[in-house]
CSV table of C-alpha atoms and ligand atoms in Angstrom, one decimal:
chain,number,residue,atom,x,y,z
K,25,MET,CA,-20.6,1.7,139.4
K,26,ILE,CA,-21.3,-1.2,142.5
K,27,LEU,CA,-17.9,-2.2,144.8
K,28,THR,CA,-19.0,-4.0,148.2
K,29,PRO,CA,-16.3,-5.1,150.6
K,30,THR,CA,-16.6,-8.7,149.5
K,31,MET,CA,-15.1,-7.1,146.3
K,32,THR,CA,-12.6,-4.7,147.9
K,33,GLY,CA,-12.1,-5.8,151.0
K,34,ILE,CA,-12.4,-3.7,154.1
K,35,ALA,CA,-10.6,-0.6,155.3
K,36,SER,CA,-8.2,-2.0,158.9
K,37,PRO,CA,-5.4,-0.7,160.1
K,38,GLU,CA,-3.7,-4.2,159.8
K,39,PRO,CA,-4.8,-5.5,156.4
K,40,LEU,CA,-2.9,-8.5,156.9
K,41,GLN,CA,-5.1,-10.1,159.1
K,42,HIS,CA,-9.0,-8.2,158.7
K,43,ALA,CA,-9.0,-6.5,154.7
K,44,PHE,CA,-11.4,-9.7,155.0
K,45,LYS,CA,-12.8,-12.5,156.9
K,46,VAL,CA,-12.0,-15.6,155.5
K,47,LYS,CA,-9.7,-17.1,152.7
K,48,SER,CA,-13.5,-17.5,149.9
K,49,ALA,CA,-12.1,-21.3,148.3
K,50,PRO,CA,-8.6,-22.7,147.7
K,51,HIS,CA,-9.0,-21.4,143.9
K,52,ALA,CA,-11.0,-18.7,141.9
K,53,GLY,CA,-12.7,-18.3,138.9
K,54,ARG,CA,-15.9,-17.3,136.9
K,55,GLY,CA,-18.4,-18.9,135.1
K,56,GLY,CA,-19.3,-18.2,131.1
K,57,SER,CA,-19.5,-22.0,130.3
K,58,ARG,CA,-22.0,-24.0,129.9
K,59,PRO,CA,-22.5,-27.3,129.4
K,60,VAL,CA,-22.0,-29.1,126.0
K,61,PHE,CA,-23.0,-33.3,125.4
K,62,LEU,CA,-19.9,-34.3,122.2
K,63,GLU,CA,-21.5,-37.1,120.3
K,64,PRO,CA,-18.3,-40.5,119.8
K,65,GLU,CA,-17.8,-39.4,116.4
K,66,GLN,CA,-17.4,-35.8,117.5
K,67,TRP,CA,-14.7,-36.8,120.4
K,68,GLN,CA,-12.7,-39.3,117.6
K,69,GLN,CA,-12.8,-35.9,115.5
K,70,TRP,CA,-11.3,-33.9,118.0
K,71,TRP,CA,-8.0,-36.0,118.2
K,72,GLN,CA,-7.8,-35.6,114.5
K,73,GLN,CA,-7.2,-32.4,114.8
K,74,PRO,CA,-4.3,-30.4,115.6
K,75,SER,CA,-3.8,-28.6,118.4
K,76,GLN,CA,-4.0,-24.5,118.5
K,77,ALA,CA,-1.9,-24.4,121.6
K,78,THR,CA,0.9,-22.4,122.1
K,79,GLU,CA,1.6,-24.0,125.3
K,80,ARG,CA,0.3,-27.5,126.8
K,81,ALA,CA,0.3,-29.7,129.4
K,82,LEU,CA,-0.5,-33.3,130.4
K,83,TYR,CA,-2.3,-34.3,133.6
K,84,ILE,CA,-2.7,-37.7,134.8
K,85,HIS,CA,-4.6,-38.4,138.3
K,86,ILE,CA,-4.0,-41.3,140.3
K,87,PRO,CA,-7.2,-41.2,142.8
K,88,PHE,CA,-5.9,-43.9,145.3
K,89,CYS,CA,-4.2,-43.1,149.1
K,90,ARG,CA,-3.6,-45.4,151.5
K,91,LYS,CA,-4.9,-43.4,154.3
K,92,ARG,CA,-7.9,-40.4,154.9
K,93,CYS,CA,-5.7,-37.6,156.2
K,94,THR,CA,-8.0,-35.1,158.8
K,95,PHE,CA,-7.8,-32.5,157.1
K,96,CYS,CA,-7.8,-33.1,153.0
K,97,ASN,CA,-10.6,-34.0,150.7
K,98,PHE,CA,-8.9,-35.4,147.8
K,99,PHE,CA,-9.4,-39.0,149.0
K,100,GLU,CA,-11.5,-40.6,146.2
K,101,ASN,CA,-10.0,-44.5,146.4
K,102,GLY,CA,-8.6,-47.0,149.0
K,103,THR,CA,-5.0,-48.1,148.2
K,104,ASN,CA,-5.1,-51.9,146.9
K,105,PRO,CA,-2.5,-52.9,144.8
K,106,GLU,CA,-4.8,-54.9,142.5
K,107,ARG,CA,-7.4,-52.2,142.0
K,108,ILE,CA,-4.1,-49.9,141.6
K,109,SER,CA,-2.7,-52.5,138.8
K,110,ARG,CA,-5.9,-52.6,137.1
K,111,TYR,CA,-6.3,-48.9,137.0
K,112,ILE,CA,-2.6,-48.3,135.9
K,113,LYS,CA,-3.4,-50.8,133.2
K,114,ASN,CA,-6.3,-49.4,131.6
K,115,LEU,CA,-4.8,-45.6,132.2
K,116,THR,CA,-1.3,-47.0,129.9
K,117,GLU,CA,-3.5,-48.3,127.3
K,118,GLN,CA,-5.1,-44.9,127.0
K,119,LEU,CA,-2.1,-42.8,127.2
K,120,LYS,CA,-0.4,-45.2,124.5
K,121,ILE,CA,-3.8,-44.4,122.2
K,122,ALA,CA,-3.5,-40.8,123.0
K,123,ALA,CA,-0.1,-40.3,122.1
K,124,ASP,CA,-0.2,-41.4,118.7
K,125,THR,CA,-3.5,-39.0,117.8
K,126,PRO,CA,-2.8,-36.4,115.7
K,127,LEU,CA,-4.0,-33.7,118.6
K,128,ALA,CA,-1.3,-34.7,120.5
K,129,GLN,CA,1.3,-35.6,118.2
K,130,SER,CA,0.8,-31.9,116.4
K,131,ARG,CA,3.0,-29.6,119.4
K,132,PRO,CA,5.0,-30.9,121.9
K,133,PHE,CA,4.3,-30.5,125.7
K,134,ASN,CA,5.7,-28.0,128.1
K,135,THR,CA,4.8,-30.2,131.0
K,136,VAL,CA,3.5,-33.2,132.6
K,137,TYR,CA,1.6,-33.3,136.2
K,138,VAL,CA,0.8,-37.2,137.9
K,139,GLY,CA,-1.7,-36.1,140.5
K,140,GLY,CA,-3.6,-36.8,142.9
K,141,GLY,CA,-4.6,-38.6,145.5
K,142,THR,CA,-0.9,-40.4,146.3
K,143,PRO,CA,0.5,-41.7,142.4
K,144,THR,CA,3.7,-41.9,144.8
K,145,ASP,CA,1.6,-45.5,146.1
K,146,ILE,CA,1.5,-47.2,143.2
K,147,SER,CA,4.7,-49.4,142.3
K,148,SER,CA,7.8,-49.2,141.5
K,149,ASP,CA,6.8,-51.2,138.4
K,150,GLU,CA,3.9,-48.5,137.6
K,151,VAL,CA,6.1,-46.0,138.1
K,152,LYS,CA,8.3,-47.1,134.7
K,153,GLN,CA,5.2,-48.1,133.2
K,154,LEU,CA,3.8,-44.6,133.6
K,155,GLY,CA,6.9,-43.0,132.6
K,156,GLU,CA,7.1,-44.9,129.4
K,157,ALA,CA,3.7,-43.9,128.3
K,158,ILE,CA,4.4,-40.5,128.6
K,159,GLN,CA,7.5,-40.5,126.9
K,160,ARG,CA,5.2,-41.4,123.9
K,161,PHE,CA,4.3,-37.7,124.0
K,162,PRO,CA,6.5,-35.4,121.9
K,163,LEU,CA,7.9,-33.5,124.7
K,164,ILE,CA,9.8,-30.2,124.9
K,165,ASP,CA,13.9,-30.9,125.8
K,166,ASP,CA,13.6,-29.3,129.6
K,167,ALA,CA,10.0,-30.6,130.0
K,168,GLU,CA,9.2,-30.5,133.2
K,169,VAL,CA,7.9,-34.0,134.5
K,170,THR,CA,5.8,-33.9,137.7
K,171,LEU,CA,5.2,-36.6,140.3
K,172,GLU,CA,3.2,-35.9,143.1
K,173,GLY,CA,2.9,-37.8,146.3
K,174,ARG,CA,3.9,-38.3,149.8
K,175,LEU,CA,7.8,-39.9,151.3
K,176,ASN,CA,6.3,-42.2,152.9
K,177,GLY,CA,6.6,-45.7,150.8
K,178,PHE,CA,9.2,-44.0,148.5
K,179,ASP,CA,11.3,-46.0,148.1
K,180,ASP,CA,14.5,-46.4,146.2
K,181,ASP,CA,13.8,-48.9,143.5
K,182,LYS,CA,10.6,-46.0,143.1
K,183,TRP,CA,13.2,-43.3,142.7
K,184,HIS,CA,15.5,-45.2,140.4
K,185,ASN,CA,12.6,-45.9,138.4
K,186,ALA,CA,11.2,-42.8,137.6
K,187,THR,CA,14.0,-40.5,137.4
K,188,ALA,CA,15.5,-43.1,134.9
K,189,ASN,CA,11.9,-42.7,133.0
K,190,SER,CA,11.3,-39.0,132.6
K,191,PHE,CA,10.1,-37.4,135.7
K,192,ASN,CA,12.4,-34.6,136.9
K,193,ARG,CA,10.2,-33.0,139.8
K,194,PHE,CA,8.5,-34.5,143.3
K,195,SER,CA,6.3,-33.1,144.9
K,196,PHE,CA,6.0,-34.0,148.6
K,197,GLY,CA,2.9,-33.5,151.1
K,198,VAL,CA,4.5,-33.1,154.2
K,199,GLN,CA,2.4,-30.5,155.8
K,200,SER,CA,4.1,-30.2,159.0
K,201,PHE,CA,7.4,-31.6,160.1
K,202,ASP,CA,6.5,-31.5,163.5
K,203,THR,CA,6.0,-35.3,165.2
K,204,GLN,CA,2.4,-34.4,166.7
K,205,VAL,CA,1.1,-32.4,164.6
K,206,ARG,CA,1.3,-34.6,161.8
K,207,GLN,CA,0.2,-37.5,163.8
K,208,ALA,CA,-3.0,-35.5,164.8
K,209,ALA,CA,-3.5,-35.2,161.0
K,210,GLY,CA,-3.4,-38.6,160.4
K,211,ARG,CA,0.0,-39.0,158.9
K,212,PHE,CA,2.7,-41.9,158.5
K,213,ASP,CA,6.7,-41.3,159.5
K,214,ASP,CA,8.1,-38.4,162.2
K,215,LYS,CA,10.2,-35.6,162.0
K,216,ASP,CA,13.8,-37.5,161.3
K,217,PHE,CA,12.6,-39.9,159.0
K,218,LEU,CA,11.1,-37.1,156.7
K,219,LEU,CA,14.6,-34.8,157.0
K,220,ASN,CA,16.6,-37.4,156.0
K,221,ARG,CA,15.0,-38.5,153.1
K,222,LEU,CA,14.4,-35.2,151.6
K,223,GLN,CA,18.4,-34.5,152.8
K,224,GLN,CA,19.1,-37.8,150.3
K,225,LEU,CA,16.4,-37.1,147.4
K,226,SER,CA,17.9,-33.6,147.1
K,227,GLN,CA,21.1,-34.8,146.2
K,228,HIS,CA,20.0,-35.8,143.0
K,229,PRO,CA,22.1,-33.7,140.8
K,230,SER,CA,19.4,-32.2,138.3
K,231,GLY,CA,15.9,-33.1,139.6
K,232,SER,CA,13.9,-30.2,141.9
K,233,ILE,CA,12.9,-31.7,145.1
K,234,VAL,CA,9.8,-29.7,146.3
K,235,ILE,CA,7.1,-29.9,149.3
K,236,ASP,CA,4.0,-28.7,151.1
K,237,LEU,CA,3.1,-27.1,154.4
K,238,ILE,CA,0.2,-26.6,155.8
K,239,PHE,CA,-0.1,-23.4,158.1
K,240,GLY,CA,-3.6,-23.5,160.8
K,241,LEU,CA,-3.4,-27.4,161.3
K,242,PRO,CA,-4.9,-28.5,164.4
K,243,GLY,CA,-1.9,-28.2,167.3
K,244,GLN,CA,0.0,-26.1,165.1
K,245,THR,CA,1.5,-23.0,167.0
K,246,MET,CA,3.6,-20.1,165.8
K,247,ASP,CA,6.6,-21.9,167.6
K,248,ILE,CA,5.9,-24.9,166.2
K,249,TRP,CA,5.1,-22.8,162.5
K,250,GLN,CA,8.6,-21.5,163.0
K,251,GLN,CA,10.6,-25.0,163.0
K,252,ASP,CA,8.6,-26.4,160.3
K,253,LEU,CA,10.0,-23.2,158.7
K,254,GLN,CA,13.6,-23.6,159.4
K,255,ALA,CA,12.9,-27.7,158.6
K,256,VAL,CA,12.1,-27.0,154.8
K,257,ILE,CA,16.3,-25.2,155.1
K,258,ASP,CA,17.7,-28.2,157.1
K,259,SER,CA,15.9,-30.6,154.4
K,260,GLY,CA,18.0,-29.1,151.7
K,261,VAL,CA,14.7,-29.6,148.9
K,262,HIS,CA,14.7,-26.7,146.1
K,263,GLY,CA,10.9,-25.6,146.6
K,264,VAL,CA,8.4,-24.7,149.2
K,265,ASP,CA,4.5,-24.3,148.8
K,266,LEU,CA,2.6,-22.8,152.0
K,267,TYR,CA,-1.1,-23.4,151.6
K,268,GLN,CA,-3.2,-21.9,154.5
K,269,LEU,CA,-5.4,-24.4,156.0
K,270,ILE,CA,-8.6,-24.7,154.0
K,271,GLY,CA,-11.7,-25.6,155.9
K,272,LEU,CA,-12.8,-28.1,153.3
K,273,SER,CA,-16.6,-29.7,153.8
K,274,GLY,CA,-16.5,-33.6,154.8
K,275,THR,CA,-13.0,-33.2,156.2
K,276,ARG,CA,-12.7,-34.6,160.2
K,277,ILE,CA,-11.4,-31.4,160.8
K,278,GLU,CA,-14.1,-29.3,159.7
K,279,ASN,CA,-16.8,-31.7,161.0
K,280,ALA,CA,-14.8,-31.5,164.8
K,281,ARG,CA,-14.9,-27.6,164.1
K,282,GLU,CA,-18.9,-27.7,163.0
K,283,LYS,CA,-19.1,-29.4,166.8
K,284,GLY,CA,-17.1,-26.8,168.2
K,285,LYS,CA,-13.8,-29.3,168.9
K,286,VAL,CA,-10.2,-29.1,167.4
K,287,LEU,CA,-8.9,-32.2,166.6
K,288,GLY,CA,-5.4,-31.6,168.2
K,289,THR,CA,-2.2,-33.1,169.9
K,290,ALA,CA,-1.6,-34.8,173.2
K,291,ALA,CA,-0.1,-31.4,173.9
K,292,SER,CA,-2.4,-28.5,172.3
K,293,GLU,CA,-5.9,-28.4,171.0
K,294,PHE,CA,-4.8,-24.8,169.7
K,295,GLN,CA,-5.8,-24.0,166.1
K,296,ALA,CA,-4.9,-21.1,164.8
K,297,ASP,CA,-7.9,-18.4,164.0
K,298,SER,CA,-7.8,-16.7,160.3
K,299,GLN,CA,-5.6,-13.9,161.8
K,300,MET,CA,-2.8,-16.1,163.3
K,301,ARG,CA,-2.9,-17.8,160.4
K,302,ALA,CA,-2.0,-14.2,158.6
K,303,ASN,CA,0.9,-14.4,160.9
K,304,MET,CA,2.0,-17.5,159.8
K,305,TYR,CA,2.3,-16.8,156.1
K,306,ALA,CA,3.9,-13.3,157.0
K,307,SER,CA,6.4,-15.3,158.8
K,308,GLY,CA,6.9,-17.6,156.2
K,309,ALA,CA,7.1,-15.2,153.4
K,310,ASN,CA,9.7,-12.8,155.7
K,311,TYR,CA,11.3,-16.3,156.6
K,312,PHE,CA,12.2,-17.2,153.1
K,313,GLU,CA,13.0,-14.1,151.3
K,314,THR,CA,15.7,-13.4,154.2
K,315,GLN,CA,17.1,-16.8,153.4
K,316,ASN,CA,17.4,-15.3,149.6
K,317,TRP,CA,14.7,-17.7,148.5
K,318,GLN,CA,12.7,-16.6,145.1
K,319,ARG,CA,8.5,-16.0,145.5
K,320,LEU,CA,7.3,-17.8,142.5
K,321,SER,CA,4.3,-17.0,143.5
K,322,SER,CA,2.0,-15.8,146.1
K,323,CYS,CA,2.3,-19.3,148.2
K,324,HIS,CA,5.2,-20.6,145.9
K,325,TRP,CA,9.3,-20.0,147.0
K,326,ARG,CA,13.0,-21.7,145.6
K,327,CYS,CA,16.1,-21.3,146.2
K,328,ALA,CA,17.3,-23.1,143.4
K,329,PRO,CA,16.7,-22.4,139.2
K,330,ARG,CA,15.6,-26.3,138.9
K,331,GLU,CA,12.7,-25.6,140.3
K,332,ARG,CA,10.6,-24.0,137.5
K,333,SER,CA,7.0,-24.6,138.6
K,334,VAL,CA,6.1,-25.0,134.9
K,335,TYR,CA,2.8,-26.7,135.2
K,336,ASN,CA,1.6,-24.8,138.1
K,337,SER,CA,2.1,-21.6,136.4
K,338,LEU,CA,1.0,-22.6,132.9
K,339,ALA,CA,-2.5,-24.1,134.3
K,340,LYS,CA,-3.3,-20.8,136.2
K,341,SER,CA,-2.6,-19.3,132.7
K,342,GLY,CA,-5.4,-21.5,131.0
K,343,ILE,CA,-3.2,-23.6,128.4
K,344,GLU,CA,-4.5,-26.8,127.0
K,345,ILE,CA,-4.3,-29.4,129.4
K,346,LEU,CA,-5.2,-32.8,127.7
K,347,PRO,CA,-6.6,-34.9,131.1
K,348,PHE,CA,-6.1,-39.2,131.6
K,349,GLY,CA,-7.7,-40.9,134.1
K,350,ALA,CA,-11.1,-41.2,136.9
K,351,GLY,CA,-11.3,-37.6,138.1
K,352,ALA,CA,-8.5,-35.8,136.2
K,353,GLY,CA,-9.4,-32.1,134.7
K,354,GLY,CA,-8.5,-30.2,132.0
K,355,SER,CA,-8.8,-28.2,129.1
K,356,ILE,CA,-9.1,-29.8,125.4
K,357,HIS,CA,-9.7,-26.6,122.1
K,358,GLY,CA,-11.0,-24.4,124.3
K,359,HIS,CA,-13.5,-26.9,126.5
K,360,GLY,CA,-13.2,-27.3,130.2
K,361,CYS,CA,-13.4,-30.7,131.1
K,362,MET,CA,-13.1,-32.8,134.0
K,363,ASN,CA,-13.4,-36.8,133.9
K,364,GLY,CA,-16.0,-38.4,136.4
K,365,ARG,CA,-14.4,-39.7,139.2
K,366,ASP,CA,-16.1,-42.6,139.8
K,367,LEU,CA,-13.7,-45.9,139.4
K,368,LYS,CA,-16.1,-48.2,137.8
K,369,LYS,CA,-17.9,-46.3,135.1
K,370,TRP,CA,-14.3,-45.0,134.7
K,371,HIS,CA,-13.0,-48.8,133.8
K,372,LEU,CA,-16.6,-49.6,131.9
K,373,ALA,CA,-16.3,-46.9,129.6
K,374,HIS,CA,-12.5,-48.4,129.1
K,375,ASP,CA,-13.5,-52.1,128.5
K,376,GLU,CA,-16.9,-51.6,126.3
K,377,THR,CA,-14.9,-49.6,124.0
K,378,LEU,CA,-11.8,-51.4,123.7
K,379,SER,CA,-14.2,-54.5,123.2
K,380,LEU,CA,-15.8,-53.2,119.9
K,381,SER,CA,-14.6,-54.5,116.7
K,382,ASN,CA,-15.0,-50.4,115.0
K,383,PRO,CA,-11.1,-50.1,114.5
K,384,LEU,CA,-11.8,-46.3,114.9
K,385,VAL,CA,-11.7,-46.9,118.6
K,386,ARG,CA,-7.8,-47.1,118.6
K,387,THR,CA,-7.5,-43.0,116.9
K,388,ALA,CA,-8.9,-41.4,120.0
K,389,PRO,CA,-8.5,-42.6,123.7
K,390,ILE,CA,-12.1,-43.5,125.3
K,391,GLN,CA,-14.2,-41.0,125.9
K,392,VAL,CA,-14.8,-41.4,129.6
K,393,PRO,CA,-18.0,-40.5,131.9
K,394,GLY,CA,-17.4,-36.8,132.4
K,395,MET,CA,-18.7,-33.1,132.3
K,396,LEU,CA,-17.6,-30.6,128.9
K,397,MET,CA,-17.7,-26.9,129.0
K,398,SER,CA,-18.4,-24.5,125.7
K,399,PRO,CA,-15.1,-22.5,125.8
K,400,ASN,CA,-15.1,-20.1,128.6
K,401,PRO,CA,-15.5,-16.6,126.6
K,402,SER,CA,-13.2,-15.0,128.5
K,403,ALA,CA,-10.7,-17.5,128.7
K,404,SER,CA,-7.7,-15.3,127.7
K,405,LEU,CA,-8.6,-12.5,130.1
K,406,ASP,CA,-9.3,-14.6,133.5
K,407,ALA,CA,-6.1,-16.0,132.8
K,408,ILE,CA,-3.7,-12.0,132.3
K,409,PHE,CA,-6.0,-11.7,136.3
K,410,LYS,CA,-5.1,-15.3,137.9
K,411,ARG,CA,-1.4,-15.8,136.8
K,412,GLY,CA,-0.9,-11.8,137.4
K,413,LEU,CA,-2.4,-11.6,141.5
K,414,ASP,CA,-1.3,-14.9,142.0
K,415,SER,CA,1.9,-14.1,140.8
K,416,GLY,CA,1.9,-11.1,142.8
K,417,GLU,CA,2.3,-8.2,140.1
K,418,LEU,CA,-0.7,-7.7,137.4
K,419,ASN,CA,1.0,-6.0,134.4
K,420,LEU,CA,-1.4,-3.4,133.5
K,421,ALA,CA,-0.2,-3.1,129.5
K,422,LEU,CA,-1.4,-6.5,128.7
K,423,LEU,CA,-4.7,-5.3,129.3
K,424,THR,CA,-6.5,-2.9,127.2
K,425,LYS,CA,-7.1,1.4,128.3
K,426,GLU,CA,-10.4,0.9,128.5
K,427,MET,CA,-10.6,-2.5,130.7
K,428,VAL,CA,-7.9,-0.5,133.0
K,429,VAL,CA,-10.2,2.7,133.5
K,430,HIS,CA,-13.0,0.6,134.0
K,431,LEU,CA,-11.2,-1.3,136.5
K,432,THR,CA,-9.6,1.8,138.3
K,433,PRO,CA,-12.0,2.5,141.1
K,434,LEU,CA,-11.6,-1.3,142.6
K,435,PHE,CA,-7.7,-0.8,142.1
K,436,VAL,CA,-8.2,2.7,144.0
K,437,GLU,CA,-9.8,0.6,147.0
K,438,TRP,CA,-7.6,-2.3,146.5
K,439,GLN,CA,-4.7,0.6,147.7
K,440,LYS,CA,-6.3,2.5,150.3
K,441,ASN,CA,-7.5,-1.0,151.8
K,442,GLY,CA,-3.4,-1.7,152.0
K,443,LEU,CA,-3.7,-4.9,149.5
K,444,ALA,CA,-2.1,-3.7,146.6
K,445,ILE,CA,-0.1,-0.1,144.9
K,446,LEU,CA,-1.4,1.0,142.1
K,447,SER,CA,1.3,2.6,139.2
K,448,GLN,CA,0.8,3.8,135.7
K,449,ASN,CA,2.4,0.1,134.7
K,450,ALA,CA,1.7,-2.5,137.1
K,451,LEU,CA,-0.8,-3.7,140.1
K,452,LYS,CA,1.5,-4.7,142.5
K,453,LEU,CA,0.0,-6.7,145.5
K,454,THR,CA,1.3,-5.9,149.2
K,455,LEU,CA,1.9,-9.0,151.8
K,456,ALA,CA,-1.3,-9.0,152.7
K,457,GLY,CA,-2.8,-8.4,149.3
K,458,ARG,CA,-0.6,-12.0,148.2
K,459,PHE,CA,-2.3,-13.4,151.4
K,460,TRP,CA,-5.5,-12.5,150.1
K,461,ASN,CA,-5.3,-13.0,147.0
K,462,VAL,CA,-7.8,-15.6,146.2
K,463,ASN,CA,-10.5,-13.2,147.6
K,464,MET,CA,-9.2,-10.2,145.4
K,465,GLN,CA,-9.4,-12.8,142.4
K,466,THR,CA,-12.8,-13.6,143.3
K,467,GLY,CA,-13.6,-9.9,144.1
K,468,LEU,CA,-12.6,-8.7,140.9
K,469,PHE,CA,-14.6,-11.3,138.7
K,470,GLN,CA,-17.7,-10.2,141.0
K,471,TYR,CA,-17.1,-6.8,140.3
K,472,LEU,CA,-16.6,-7.8,136.5
K,473,ALA,CA,-19.5,-9.4,137.1
K,474,GLU,CA,-21.8,-6.7,138.8
K,475,ASN,CA,-20.0,-3.9,136.3
K,476,PRO,CA,-20.2,-5.2,132.9
K,477,LEU,CA,-17.9,-3.5,130.4
K,478,ASN,CA,-19.4,-3.5,126.9
K,479,GLY,CA,-17.1,-5.7,124.9
K,480,GLU,CA,-15.1,-7.6,127.6
K,481,LEU,CA,-15.3,-10.8,126.0
K,482,ASN,CA,-14.2,-9.2,122.8
K,483,GLY,CA,-10.1,-10.0,121.8
K,484,SER,CA,-10.1,-13.5,123.8
K,485,GLU,CA,-12.7,-15.4,121.7
K,486,ILE,CA,-11.9,-19.1,121.1
K,487,GLN,CA,-12.3,-20.9,117.8
K,488,GLN,CA,-14.4,-23.5,118.2
K,489,PRO,CA,-13.7,-26.8,116.3
K,490,GLN,CA,-15.9,-28.8,113.7
K,491,GLY,CA,-18.1,-31.1,115.2
K,492,ILE,CA,-19.0,-29.4,118.1
K,493,THR,CA,-23.0,-29.6,119.7
K,494,SER,CA,-23.8,-27.4,122.4
L,15,SAM,C1,-3.7,-34.0,145.8
L,15,SAM,S1,-2.9,-33.4,147.8
L,15,SAM,C2,-1.3,-34.7,147.7
L,15,SAM,C3,-0.5,-34.6,148.8
L,15,SAM,C4,-0.2,-36.2,148.8
L,15,SAM,N1,-1.4,-36.8,148.9
L,15,SAM,C5,0.3,-36.4,150.2
L,15,SAM,O1,-0.2,-36.9,151.0
L,15,SAM,O2,0.9,-35.5,150.9
L,15,SAM,C6,-2.2,-31.8,147.3
L,15,SAM,C7,-2.1,-31.1,148.5
L,15,SAM,O3,-3.2,-30.5,148.8
L,15,SAM,C8,-3.3,-29.4,150.3
L,15,SAM,N2,-4.5,-29.9,150.8
L,15,SAM,C9,-5.1,-31.1,150.9
L,15,SAM,N3,-6.0,-30.4,152.2
L,15,SAM,C10,-5.9,-28.9,152.2
L,15,SAM,C11,-6.3,-28.1,152.7
L,15,SAM,N4,-7.9,-28.3,153.4
L,15,SAM,N5,-6.1,-26.4,152.9
L,15,SAM,C12,-5.2,-26.7,152.0
L,15,SAM,N6,-4.2,-27.4,151.5
L,15,SAM,C13,-4.8,-28.5,151.4
L,15,SAM,C14,-1.7,-30.1,150.5
L,15,SAM,O4,-0.5,-29.2,151.2
L,15,SAM,C15,-1.3,-31.5,149.9
L,15,SAM,O5,0.2,-31.5,149.6
L,16,SF4,S1,-3.2,-35.7,151.8
L,16,SF4,FE1,-2.5,-36.7,149.8
L,16,SF4,S2,-2.7,-39.3,151.4
L,16,SF4,FE2,-3.9,-37.1,152.8
L,16,SF4,S3,-6.2,-37.5,152.0
L,16,SF4,FE3,-4.8,-35.8,150.9
L,16,SF4,S4,-4.4,-37.1,148.8
L,16,SF4,FE4,-4.9,-38.4,150.1
């Protein structure tokens, strides 16, 4: 049996701070799929076939931002009203065609996520157009429909058009409330503006308002972090995500770090190391739990049942996600897909296809440039691991007995290293385990790759729809 410290972590009296060196990546995953090529006729056929999924989602990508923040590498295209308006026109046209297909109409959607970039940067009228296009799809009665973005520029007009046109969940990136830390990170607005606006929006009778905070930003000391946590409560929001800063390559923070510099505030060049970030996570988790907030995943808490985080939790379960827009990712008929980010190529595909005289092109959305993968043979098993470890509890009854026995040496090491507690029916992560859960997911996939279990892939095969060439 091969067991390495990257799988198990290391023994330490302080596992929260030292079980692993650094968070391995934003998300874990494993291969097993290969790129496939789909002929245009096969693409058309896909949209004529009913869905096999029990739960599913739409993901719509809006790849524009007004400013490049120092920590983030999601920036794709600068905001420019004409550019956005052309994009929304083509996007809504594709959504309308897609909504009428047998694939879209065959089962209702549980959730819709409009993410970015900064979707709240589109105009008020475009919010309305997008909401109307979404409503052409069959949605379950209490479908969660999220609009992501930021508070800056999200005026009353946009808010009213959004709530009147199906959006019922708003995820705003705050990152830190501290005015100086925000400025250093390239954010607009100060703490007072954010608190006032969030207090106003959170008064809505049913909509869910959630915010993202990052811990580990330059200039963000433990004191400032604790003020950030207090501000979450003061803002009246219904949910919060606490993300550890990941050193993403190409970001200004990472470029500075490579030169030994910190892009701190006028008051402080402090930047938390991995151990301090672990302490920040612990203080956030303890803080919300002592305020009776409920933990929905390792990094997400809520104080009101209206906040459900349906998209995020279903997306980790590997459900069907129909992707729209340049840079959108999803999964159709079990095939992972990623639309290319290049806006020019995306528009070209749209314009060329719609100029064809063939009426068939109206029976499926445009096949935009991008990447399609063969079905991941272990998709349903991987989803059990990802969702379980992310939620803080892996239900062993969902696995075969053989798989539990096979994984027990790894689980025992995690227990010895203070990351989990193993019982007959469940593997429960400790606070340290929840902090390191992405490393544990990566470690588990690595363990299965190094120690394959015969038949591991059985029982999780996905039926391949007709007309696919590999
Ligand atoms: C796609 S971004 C959209 C945010 C939105 N445009 C805004 O301006 O706040 C979603 C979230 O990813 C998180 N994020 C971005 N870069 C990160 C990093 N380097 N480490 C951790 N979280 C990060 C931020 O919390 C952000 O709110
Ligand atoms: S945090 Fe938001 S606005 Fe800033 S670069 Fe990332 S996606 Fe764009």
